[in-house]
Short mmCIF file of C-alpha atoms in Angstrom, two decimals:
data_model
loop_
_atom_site.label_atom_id
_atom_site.label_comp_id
_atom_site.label_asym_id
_atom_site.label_seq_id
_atom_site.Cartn_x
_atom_site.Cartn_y
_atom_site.Cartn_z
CA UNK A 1 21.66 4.49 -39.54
CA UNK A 2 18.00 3.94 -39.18
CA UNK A 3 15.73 6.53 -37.27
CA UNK A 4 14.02 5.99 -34.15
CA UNK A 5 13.98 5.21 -31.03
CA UNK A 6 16.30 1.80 -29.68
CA UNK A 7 14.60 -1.88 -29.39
CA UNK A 8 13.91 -2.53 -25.60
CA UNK A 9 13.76 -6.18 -24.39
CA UNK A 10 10.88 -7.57 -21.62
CA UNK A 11 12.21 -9.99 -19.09
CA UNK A 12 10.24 -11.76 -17.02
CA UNK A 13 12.23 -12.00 -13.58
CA UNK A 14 11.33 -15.31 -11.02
CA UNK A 15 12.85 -13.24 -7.99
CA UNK A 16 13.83 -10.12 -7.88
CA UNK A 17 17.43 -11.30 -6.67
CA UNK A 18 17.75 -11.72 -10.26
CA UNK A 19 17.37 -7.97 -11.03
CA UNK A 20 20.31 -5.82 -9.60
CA UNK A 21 19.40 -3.70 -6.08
CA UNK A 22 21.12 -0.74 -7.06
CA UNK A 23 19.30 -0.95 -10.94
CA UNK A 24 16.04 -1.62 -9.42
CA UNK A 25 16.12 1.26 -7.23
CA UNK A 26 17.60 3.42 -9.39
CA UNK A 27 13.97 3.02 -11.02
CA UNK A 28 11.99 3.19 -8.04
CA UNK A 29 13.11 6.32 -6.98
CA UNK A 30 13.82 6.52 -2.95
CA UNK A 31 10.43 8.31 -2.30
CA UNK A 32 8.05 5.40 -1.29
CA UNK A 33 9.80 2.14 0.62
CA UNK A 34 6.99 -0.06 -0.76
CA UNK A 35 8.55 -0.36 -3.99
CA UNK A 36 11.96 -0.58 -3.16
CA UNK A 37 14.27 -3.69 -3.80
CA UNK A 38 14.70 -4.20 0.15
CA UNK A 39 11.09 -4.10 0.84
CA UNK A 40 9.80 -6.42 -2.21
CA UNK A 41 13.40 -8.87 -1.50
CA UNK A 42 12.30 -9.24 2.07
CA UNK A 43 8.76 -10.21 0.82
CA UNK A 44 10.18 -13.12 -1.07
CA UNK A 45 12.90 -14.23 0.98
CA UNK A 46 10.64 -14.29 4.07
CA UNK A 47 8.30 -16.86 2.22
CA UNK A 48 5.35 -14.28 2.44
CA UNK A 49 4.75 -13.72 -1.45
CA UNK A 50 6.24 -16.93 -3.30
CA UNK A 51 4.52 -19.72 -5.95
CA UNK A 52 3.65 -22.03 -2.63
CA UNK A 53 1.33 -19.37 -1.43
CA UNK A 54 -0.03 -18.09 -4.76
CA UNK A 55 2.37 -15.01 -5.75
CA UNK A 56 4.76 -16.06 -8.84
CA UNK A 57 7.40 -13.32 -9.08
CA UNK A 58 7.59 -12.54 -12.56
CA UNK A 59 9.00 -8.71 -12.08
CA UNK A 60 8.91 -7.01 -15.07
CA UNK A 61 12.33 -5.80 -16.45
CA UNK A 62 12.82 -3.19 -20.03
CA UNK A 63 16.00 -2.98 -20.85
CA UNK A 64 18.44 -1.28 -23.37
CA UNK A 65 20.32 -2.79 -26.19
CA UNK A 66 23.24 -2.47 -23.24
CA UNK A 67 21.55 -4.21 -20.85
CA UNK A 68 21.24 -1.42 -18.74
CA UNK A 69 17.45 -1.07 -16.69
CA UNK A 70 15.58 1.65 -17.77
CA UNK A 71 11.93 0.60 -16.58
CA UNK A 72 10.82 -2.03 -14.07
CA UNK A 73 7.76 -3.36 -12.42
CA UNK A 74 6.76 -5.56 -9.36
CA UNK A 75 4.77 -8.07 -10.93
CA UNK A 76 2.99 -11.41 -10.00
CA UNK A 77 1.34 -14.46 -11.99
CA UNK A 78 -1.95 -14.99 -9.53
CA UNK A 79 -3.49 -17.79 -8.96
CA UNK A 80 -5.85 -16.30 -6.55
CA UNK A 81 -7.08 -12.57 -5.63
CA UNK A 82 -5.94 -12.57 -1.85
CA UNK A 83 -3.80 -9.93 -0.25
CA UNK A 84 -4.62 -7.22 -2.98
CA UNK A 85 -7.15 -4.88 -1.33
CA UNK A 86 -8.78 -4.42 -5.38
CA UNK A 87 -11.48 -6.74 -5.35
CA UNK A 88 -12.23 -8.58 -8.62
CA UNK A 89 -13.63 -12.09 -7.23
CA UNK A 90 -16.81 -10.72 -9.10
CA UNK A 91 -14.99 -10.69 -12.70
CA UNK A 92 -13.34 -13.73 -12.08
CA UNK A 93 -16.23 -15.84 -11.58
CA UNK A 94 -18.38 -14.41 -14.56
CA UNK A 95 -15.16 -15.21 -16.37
CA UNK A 96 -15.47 -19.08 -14.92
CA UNK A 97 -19.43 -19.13 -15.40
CA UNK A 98 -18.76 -18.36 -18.97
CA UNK A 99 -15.97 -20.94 -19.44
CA UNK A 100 -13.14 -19.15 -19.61
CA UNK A 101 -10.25 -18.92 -17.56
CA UNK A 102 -9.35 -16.06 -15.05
CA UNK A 103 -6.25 -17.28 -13.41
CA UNK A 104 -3.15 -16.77 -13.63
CA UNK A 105 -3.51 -13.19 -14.46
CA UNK A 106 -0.36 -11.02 -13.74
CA UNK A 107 -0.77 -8.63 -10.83
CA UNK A 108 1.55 -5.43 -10.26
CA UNK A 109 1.54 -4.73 -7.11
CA UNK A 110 3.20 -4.53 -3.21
CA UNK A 111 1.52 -7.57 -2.06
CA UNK A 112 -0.60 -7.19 1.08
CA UNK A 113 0.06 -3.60 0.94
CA UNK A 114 -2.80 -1.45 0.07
CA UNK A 115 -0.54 1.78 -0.35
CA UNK A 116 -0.56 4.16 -3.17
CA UNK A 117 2.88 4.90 -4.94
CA UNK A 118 4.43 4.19 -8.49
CA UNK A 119 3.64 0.77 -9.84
CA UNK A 120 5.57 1.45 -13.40
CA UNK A 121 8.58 2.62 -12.56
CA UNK A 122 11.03 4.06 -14.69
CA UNK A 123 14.77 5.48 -14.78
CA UNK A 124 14.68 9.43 -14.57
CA UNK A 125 15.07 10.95 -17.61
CA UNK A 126 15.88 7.89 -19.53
CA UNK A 127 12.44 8.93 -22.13
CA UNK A 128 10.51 5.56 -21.23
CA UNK A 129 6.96 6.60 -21.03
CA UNK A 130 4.96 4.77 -18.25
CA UNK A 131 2.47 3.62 -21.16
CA UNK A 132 5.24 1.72 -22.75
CA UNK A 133 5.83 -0.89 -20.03
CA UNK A 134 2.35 -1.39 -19.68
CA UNK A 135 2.28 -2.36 -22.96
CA UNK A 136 5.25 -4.26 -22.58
CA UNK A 137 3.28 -5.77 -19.61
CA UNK A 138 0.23 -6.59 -21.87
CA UNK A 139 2.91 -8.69 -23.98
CA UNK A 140 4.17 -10.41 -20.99
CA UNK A 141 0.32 -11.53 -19.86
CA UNK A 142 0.16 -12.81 -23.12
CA UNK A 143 3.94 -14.93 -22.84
CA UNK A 144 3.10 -16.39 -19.65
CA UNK A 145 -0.97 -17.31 -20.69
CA UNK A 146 -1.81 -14.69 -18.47
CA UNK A 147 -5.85 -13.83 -18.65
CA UNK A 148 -5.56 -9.75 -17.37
CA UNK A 149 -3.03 -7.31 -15.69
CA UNK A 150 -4.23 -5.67 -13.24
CA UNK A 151 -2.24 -2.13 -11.93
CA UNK A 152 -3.17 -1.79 -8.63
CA UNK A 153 -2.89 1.18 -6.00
CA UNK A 154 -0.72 3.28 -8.99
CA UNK A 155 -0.58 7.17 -8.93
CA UNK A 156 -2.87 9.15 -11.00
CA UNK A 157 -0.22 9.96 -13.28
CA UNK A 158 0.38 6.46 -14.27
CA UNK A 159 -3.79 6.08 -13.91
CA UNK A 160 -3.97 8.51 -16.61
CA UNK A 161 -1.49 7.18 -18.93
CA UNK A 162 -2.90 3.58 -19.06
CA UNK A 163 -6.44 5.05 -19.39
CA UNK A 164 -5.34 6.90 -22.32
CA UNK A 165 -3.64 3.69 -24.01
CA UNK A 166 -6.97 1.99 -23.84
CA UNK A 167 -7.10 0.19 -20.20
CA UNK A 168 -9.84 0.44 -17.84
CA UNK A 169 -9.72 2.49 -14.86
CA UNK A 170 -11.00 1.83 -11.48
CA UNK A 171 -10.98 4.60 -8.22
CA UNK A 172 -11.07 3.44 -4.90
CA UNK A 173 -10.98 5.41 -1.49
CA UNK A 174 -8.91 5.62 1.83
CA UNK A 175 -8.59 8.22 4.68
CA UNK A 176 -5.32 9.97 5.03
CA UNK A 177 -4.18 12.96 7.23
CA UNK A 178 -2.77 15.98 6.23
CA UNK A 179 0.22 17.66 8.16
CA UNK A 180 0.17 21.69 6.68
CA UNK A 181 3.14 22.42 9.13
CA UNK A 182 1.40 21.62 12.48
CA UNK A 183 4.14 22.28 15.62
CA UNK A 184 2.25 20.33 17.89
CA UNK A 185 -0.75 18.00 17.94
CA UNK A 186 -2.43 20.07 20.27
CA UNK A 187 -2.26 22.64 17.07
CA UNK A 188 -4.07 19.73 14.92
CA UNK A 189 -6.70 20.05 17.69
CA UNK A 190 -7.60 23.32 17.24
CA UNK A 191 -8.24 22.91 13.75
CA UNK A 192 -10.94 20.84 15.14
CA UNK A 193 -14.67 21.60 15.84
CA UNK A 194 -15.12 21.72 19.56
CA UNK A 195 -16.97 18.62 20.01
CA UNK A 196 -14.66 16.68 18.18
CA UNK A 197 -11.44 18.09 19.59
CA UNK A 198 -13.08 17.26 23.65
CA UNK A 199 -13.60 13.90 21.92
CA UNK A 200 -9.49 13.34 20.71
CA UNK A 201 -8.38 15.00 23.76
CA UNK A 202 -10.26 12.28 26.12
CA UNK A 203 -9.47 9.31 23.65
CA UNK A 204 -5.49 10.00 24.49
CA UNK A 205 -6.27 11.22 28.00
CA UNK A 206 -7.83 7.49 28.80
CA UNK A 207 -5.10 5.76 27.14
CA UNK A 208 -2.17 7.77 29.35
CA UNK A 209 -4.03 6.96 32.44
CA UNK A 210 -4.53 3.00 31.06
CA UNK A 211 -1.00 2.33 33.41
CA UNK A 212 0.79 1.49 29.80
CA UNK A 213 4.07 2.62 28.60
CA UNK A 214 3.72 4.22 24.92
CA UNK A 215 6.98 4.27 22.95
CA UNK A 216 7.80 5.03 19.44
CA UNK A 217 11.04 2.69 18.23
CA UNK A 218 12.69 3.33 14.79
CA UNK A 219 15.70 1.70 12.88
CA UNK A 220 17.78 -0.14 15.06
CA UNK A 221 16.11 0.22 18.69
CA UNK A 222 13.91 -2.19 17.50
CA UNK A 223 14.97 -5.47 18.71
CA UNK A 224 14.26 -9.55 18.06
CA UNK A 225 12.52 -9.20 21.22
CA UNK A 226 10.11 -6.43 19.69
CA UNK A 227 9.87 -8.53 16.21
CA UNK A 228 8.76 -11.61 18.28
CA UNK A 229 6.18 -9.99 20.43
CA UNK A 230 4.77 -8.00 17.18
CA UNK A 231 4.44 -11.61 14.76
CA UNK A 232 1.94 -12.44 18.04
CA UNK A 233 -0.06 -9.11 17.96
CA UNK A 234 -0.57 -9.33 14.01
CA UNK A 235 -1.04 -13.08 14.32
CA UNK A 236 -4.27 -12.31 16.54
CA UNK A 237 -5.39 -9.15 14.59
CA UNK A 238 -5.81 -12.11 11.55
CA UNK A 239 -6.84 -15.08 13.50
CA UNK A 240 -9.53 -12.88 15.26
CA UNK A 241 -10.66 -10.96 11.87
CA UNK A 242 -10.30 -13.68 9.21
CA UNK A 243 -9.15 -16.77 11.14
CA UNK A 244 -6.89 -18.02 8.29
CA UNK A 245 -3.14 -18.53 7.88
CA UNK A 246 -1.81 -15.09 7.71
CA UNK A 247 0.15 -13.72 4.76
CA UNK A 248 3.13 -12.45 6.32
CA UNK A 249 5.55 -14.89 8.14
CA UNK A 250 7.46 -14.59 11.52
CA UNK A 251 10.77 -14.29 9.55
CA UNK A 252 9.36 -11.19 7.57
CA UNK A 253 9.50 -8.98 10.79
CA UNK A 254 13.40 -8.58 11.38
CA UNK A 255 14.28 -8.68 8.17
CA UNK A 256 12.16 -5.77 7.07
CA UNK A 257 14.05 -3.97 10.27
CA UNK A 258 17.24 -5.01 9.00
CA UNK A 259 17.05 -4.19 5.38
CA UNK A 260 15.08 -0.76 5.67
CA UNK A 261 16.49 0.20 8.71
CA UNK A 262 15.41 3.88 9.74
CA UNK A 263 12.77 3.81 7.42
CA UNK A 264 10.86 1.43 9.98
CA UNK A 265 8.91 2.64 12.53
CA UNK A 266 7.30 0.55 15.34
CA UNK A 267 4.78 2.41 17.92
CA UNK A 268 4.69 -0.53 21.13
CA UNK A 269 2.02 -0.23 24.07
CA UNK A 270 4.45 -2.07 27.19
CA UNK A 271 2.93 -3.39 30.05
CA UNK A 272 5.34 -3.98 33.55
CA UNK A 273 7.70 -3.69 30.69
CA UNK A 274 6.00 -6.61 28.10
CA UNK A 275 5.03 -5.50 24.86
CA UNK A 276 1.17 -5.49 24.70
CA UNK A 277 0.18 -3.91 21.43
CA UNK A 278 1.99 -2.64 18.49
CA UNK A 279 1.84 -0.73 15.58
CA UNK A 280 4.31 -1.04 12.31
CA UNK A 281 4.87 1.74 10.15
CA UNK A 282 7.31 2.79 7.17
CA UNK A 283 8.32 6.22 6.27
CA UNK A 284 9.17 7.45 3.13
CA UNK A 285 9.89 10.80 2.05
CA UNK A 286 6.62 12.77 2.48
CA UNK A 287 4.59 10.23 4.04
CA UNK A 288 4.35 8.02 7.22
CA UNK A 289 2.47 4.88 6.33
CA UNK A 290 0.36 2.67 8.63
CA UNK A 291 0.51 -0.64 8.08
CA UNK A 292 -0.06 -3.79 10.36
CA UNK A 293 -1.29 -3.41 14.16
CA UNK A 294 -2.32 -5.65 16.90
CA UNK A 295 -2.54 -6.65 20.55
CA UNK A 296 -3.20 -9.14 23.19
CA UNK A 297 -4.79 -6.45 25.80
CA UNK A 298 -8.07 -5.37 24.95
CA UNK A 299 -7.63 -1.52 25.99
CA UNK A 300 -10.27 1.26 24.88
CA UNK A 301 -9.09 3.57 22.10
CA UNK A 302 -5.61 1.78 22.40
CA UNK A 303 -6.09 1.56 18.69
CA UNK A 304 -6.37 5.04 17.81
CA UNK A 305 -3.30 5.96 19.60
CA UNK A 306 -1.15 3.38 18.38
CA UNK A 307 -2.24 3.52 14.74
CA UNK A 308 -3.48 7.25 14.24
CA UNK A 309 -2.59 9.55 16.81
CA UNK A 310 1.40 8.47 17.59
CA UNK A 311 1.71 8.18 13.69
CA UNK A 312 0.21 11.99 13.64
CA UNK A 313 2.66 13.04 16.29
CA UNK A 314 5.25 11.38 14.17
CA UNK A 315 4.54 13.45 11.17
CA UNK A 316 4.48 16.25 13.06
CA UNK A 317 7.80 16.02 14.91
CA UNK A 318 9.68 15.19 11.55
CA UNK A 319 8.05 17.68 9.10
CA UNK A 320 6.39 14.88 7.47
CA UNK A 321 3.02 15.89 5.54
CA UNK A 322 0.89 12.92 5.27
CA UNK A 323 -0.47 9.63 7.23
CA UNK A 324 -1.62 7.23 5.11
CA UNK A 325 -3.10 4.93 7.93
CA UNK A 326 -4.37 1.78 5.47
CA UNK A 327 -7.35 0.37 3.82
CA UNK A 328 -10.84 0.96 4.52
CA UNK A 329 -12.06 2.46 7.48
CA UNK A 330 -14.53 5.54 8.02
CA UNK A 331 -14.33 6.03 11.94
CA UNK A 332 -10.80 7.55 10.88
CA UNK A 333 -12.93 10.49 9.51
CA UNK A 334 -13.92 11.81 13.09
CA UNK A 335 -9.88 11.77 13.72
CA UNK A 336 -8.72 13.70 11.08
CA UNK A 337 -8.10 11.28 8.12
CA UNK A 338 -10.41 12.79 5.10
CA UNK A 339 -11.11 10.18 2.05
CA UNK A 340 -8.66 10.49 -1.26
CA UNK A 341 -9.23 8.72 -4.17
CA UNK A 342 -7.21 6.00 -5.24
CA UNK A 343 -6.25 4.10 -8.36
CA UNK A 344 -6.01 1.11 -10.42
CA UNK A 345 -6.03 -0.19 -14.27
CA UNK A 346 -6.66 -3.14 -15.83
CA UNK A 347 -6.27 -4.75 -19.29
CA UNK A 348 -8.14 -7.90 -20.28
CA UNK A 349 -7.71 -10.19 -23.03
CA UNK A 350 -11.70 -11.90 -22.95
CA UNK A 351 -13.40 -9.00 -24.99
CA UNK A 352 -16.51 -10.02 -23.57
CA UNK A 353 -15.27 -9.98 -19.96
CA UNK A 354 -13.67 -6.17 -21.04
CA UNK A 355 -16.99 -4.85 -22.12
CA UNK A 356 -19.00 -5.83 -19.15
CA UNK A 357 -16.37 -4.55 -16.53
CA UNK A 358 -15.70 -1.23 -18.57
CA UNK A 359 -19.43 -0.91 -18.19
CA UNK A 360 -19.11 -1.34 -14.33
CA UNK A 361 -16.92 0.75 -13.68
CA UNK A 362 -18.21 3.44 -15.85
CA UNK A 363 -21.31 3.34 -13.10
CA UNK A 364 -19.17 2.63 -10.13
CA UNK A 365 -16.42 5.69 -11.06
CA UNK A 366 -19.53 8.46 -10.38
CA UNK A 367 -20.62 6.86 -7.68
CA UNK A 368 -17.41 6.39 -6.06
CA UNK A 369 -16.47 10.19 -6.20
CA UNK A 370 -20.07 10.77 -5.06
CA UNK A 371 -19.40 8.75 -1.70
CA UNK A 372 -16.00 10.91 -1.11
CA UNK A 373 -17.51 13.76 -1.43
CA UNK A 374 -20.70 13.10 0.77
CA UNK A 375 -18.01 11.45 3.45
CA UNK A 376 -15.94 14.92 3.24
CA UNK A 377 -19.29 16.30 4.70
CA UNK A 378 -18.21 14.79 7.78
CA UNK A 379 -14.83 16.25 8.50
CA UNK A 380 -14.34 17.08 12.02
CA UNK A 381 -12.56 20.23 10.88
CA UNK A 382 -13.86 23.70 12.12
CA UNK A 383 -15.91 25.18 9.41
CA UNK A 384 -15.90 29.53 9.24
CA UNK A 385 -17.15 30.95 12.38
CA UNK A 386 -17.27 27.58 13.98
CA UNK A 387 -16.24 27.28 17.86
#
């Protein structure tokens, strides 16, 4: 009997229907909801990330000589770079000036979800290394005419391992809030420098005496009623920031709440009993994550306590030890959310187009950490000896 280790086969999945829930999962782990069959199935079968808008499924599936799953990856043939939150519109048009081609390149990814988590994920303990289904991803780019795959928002493990089997590796920041075992918010505050805490304290003080109604709703208290007043409040948070179509569609709403259940989490400002404002978040097992917000009141610091400060009491409450509150964003600083680094990798065919953006990013890595560390200069945390 020959030596090593069993063949493993690549499919290229259309929807992830096709790939078993319980396989998939199995994979994913139950840690983050991003990646989990419920979240990515209600993507597709809401119409938010399908071929009419620009996201091919083609979910990336190793398996054994048995058939069984033993690595996966969500996975998309682009044909744009929209609703990724890694910006290479810059590569792909000195890829078109030169006369090549940029698109379709394969994306793995959450669409519209800039959240880290695992991007390669594989069975426990089944002895796939994360490096080998990126390579098996690099053969799928190439079976589908693919130009580049592109590993976006990944953990630094999986960062690492890609880096080390020759892709190129790009850092990012966002601002997220640590929970060290707070009891109470008002114990978050007096981590605070004086200044800033009087500042938090009259942000929430302002929004209690606003005459609204703050409630958080999770699982199953959320109603149709909530789902239909929140597709209007993120409906004018994209007409009035980008005033295009916007990439998640009414019918996404409920049937997130109905397929993840407890794991959503919607913070709703009411108003003579009317929804106002709202916040969505999901929570997974050691981190509350901020995603979509908006409103039809225009109400000072409403913002902050919908999106930071309800998610913070959240955390606290259920022992949770992180807020990741979204992309971008350095007023969060002043409110407790410090910048992380975060990760990406990329492989591309064009050697020419490889060079020049290994070169780039060899520049922008320094100069990324550079601009964490001078915004960590501005932490509103109490320094030694500080009032």
């Amino acid at each position: 009997m020959p030596d090593g280790p069993a063949p493993l086969s690549l499919t290229l999945h259309r929807r992830i229907a096709e790939i078993d829930a319980s396989a998939w999962d199995a994979c994913a782990g139950t840690d983050n909801p991003f990646v989990s069959h419920a979240f990515l199935s209600a993507l597709e079968d809401s119409g938010s990330a399908v071929p009419d808008r620009g996201w091919l499924p083609q979910h990336a599936a190793l398996r054994d000589e048995t058939g069984m799953l033993l690595a996966c990856a969500p996975c998309y043939a682009k044909s744009h770079s929209q609703g990724e939150y890694v910006f290479d519109h810059g590569w792909a048009d000195a890829l078109e000036r030169a006369g090549g081609r940029y698109y379709p390149k394969l994306q793995v990814a959450v669409p519209f979800s800039p959240v880290p988590g695992p991007r390669l994920l594989v069975r426990p303990g089944c002895g796939v290394p994360a490096a080998a289904l990126g390579q098996a991803l690099v053969q799928g780019c190439t079976a589908v005419g693919a130009s580049s795959v592109h590993v976006t928002f990944c953990t630094e493990a999986e960062w690492t391992a890609l880096g080390e089997a020759g892709w190129l590796q790009r850092l990012g920041t966002q601002f997220h809030w640590e929970n060290p075992g707070y009891g109470c918010f008002d114990d978050f505050l007096g981590a605070l420098a004086s200044r800033k805490r009087k500042a938090l304290r009259r942000e929430r003080r302002d929004v209690a005496a606003s005459g609204l109604t703050l409630r958080c709703l999770r699982g199953a208290e959320i109603t149709d009623r909530h789902w239909d007043a929140f597709h209007r409040f993120y409906r004018s948070t994209t007409d009035k920031k980008w005033g295009r179509s916007a990439y998640l569609t009414k019918r996404f709403w409920p049937m997130l709440g109905d397929r993840l259940g407890d794991a959503v989490v919607l913070m709703v400002a009411e108003r003579d009993g009317e929804p106002v404002a709202g916040a969505l978040n999901l929570v997974g097992k050691d981190a509350i994550y901020g995603r979509n917000w908006g409103a039809v009141v225009d109400v000072p610091f409403l913002h902050f306590e919908l999106c930071y400060y309800m998610a913070m009491d959240f955390a606290i409450a259920h022992g949770i030890g992180r807020v990741e509150a979204g992309a971008q964003g350095e007023h969060k600083i002043q409110r407790g959310y410090l910048p992380v680094p975060t990760y990406s990798a990329h492989w591309i065919a064009h050697q020419g187009l490889a060079r020049a953006v290994d070169d780039f990013l060899a520049r922008e890595r320094p100069a990324m950490l550079r601009e964490m560390e001078m915004l960590s200069t501005l932490s509103p945390f109490r320094q030694d000896g500080e009032a």
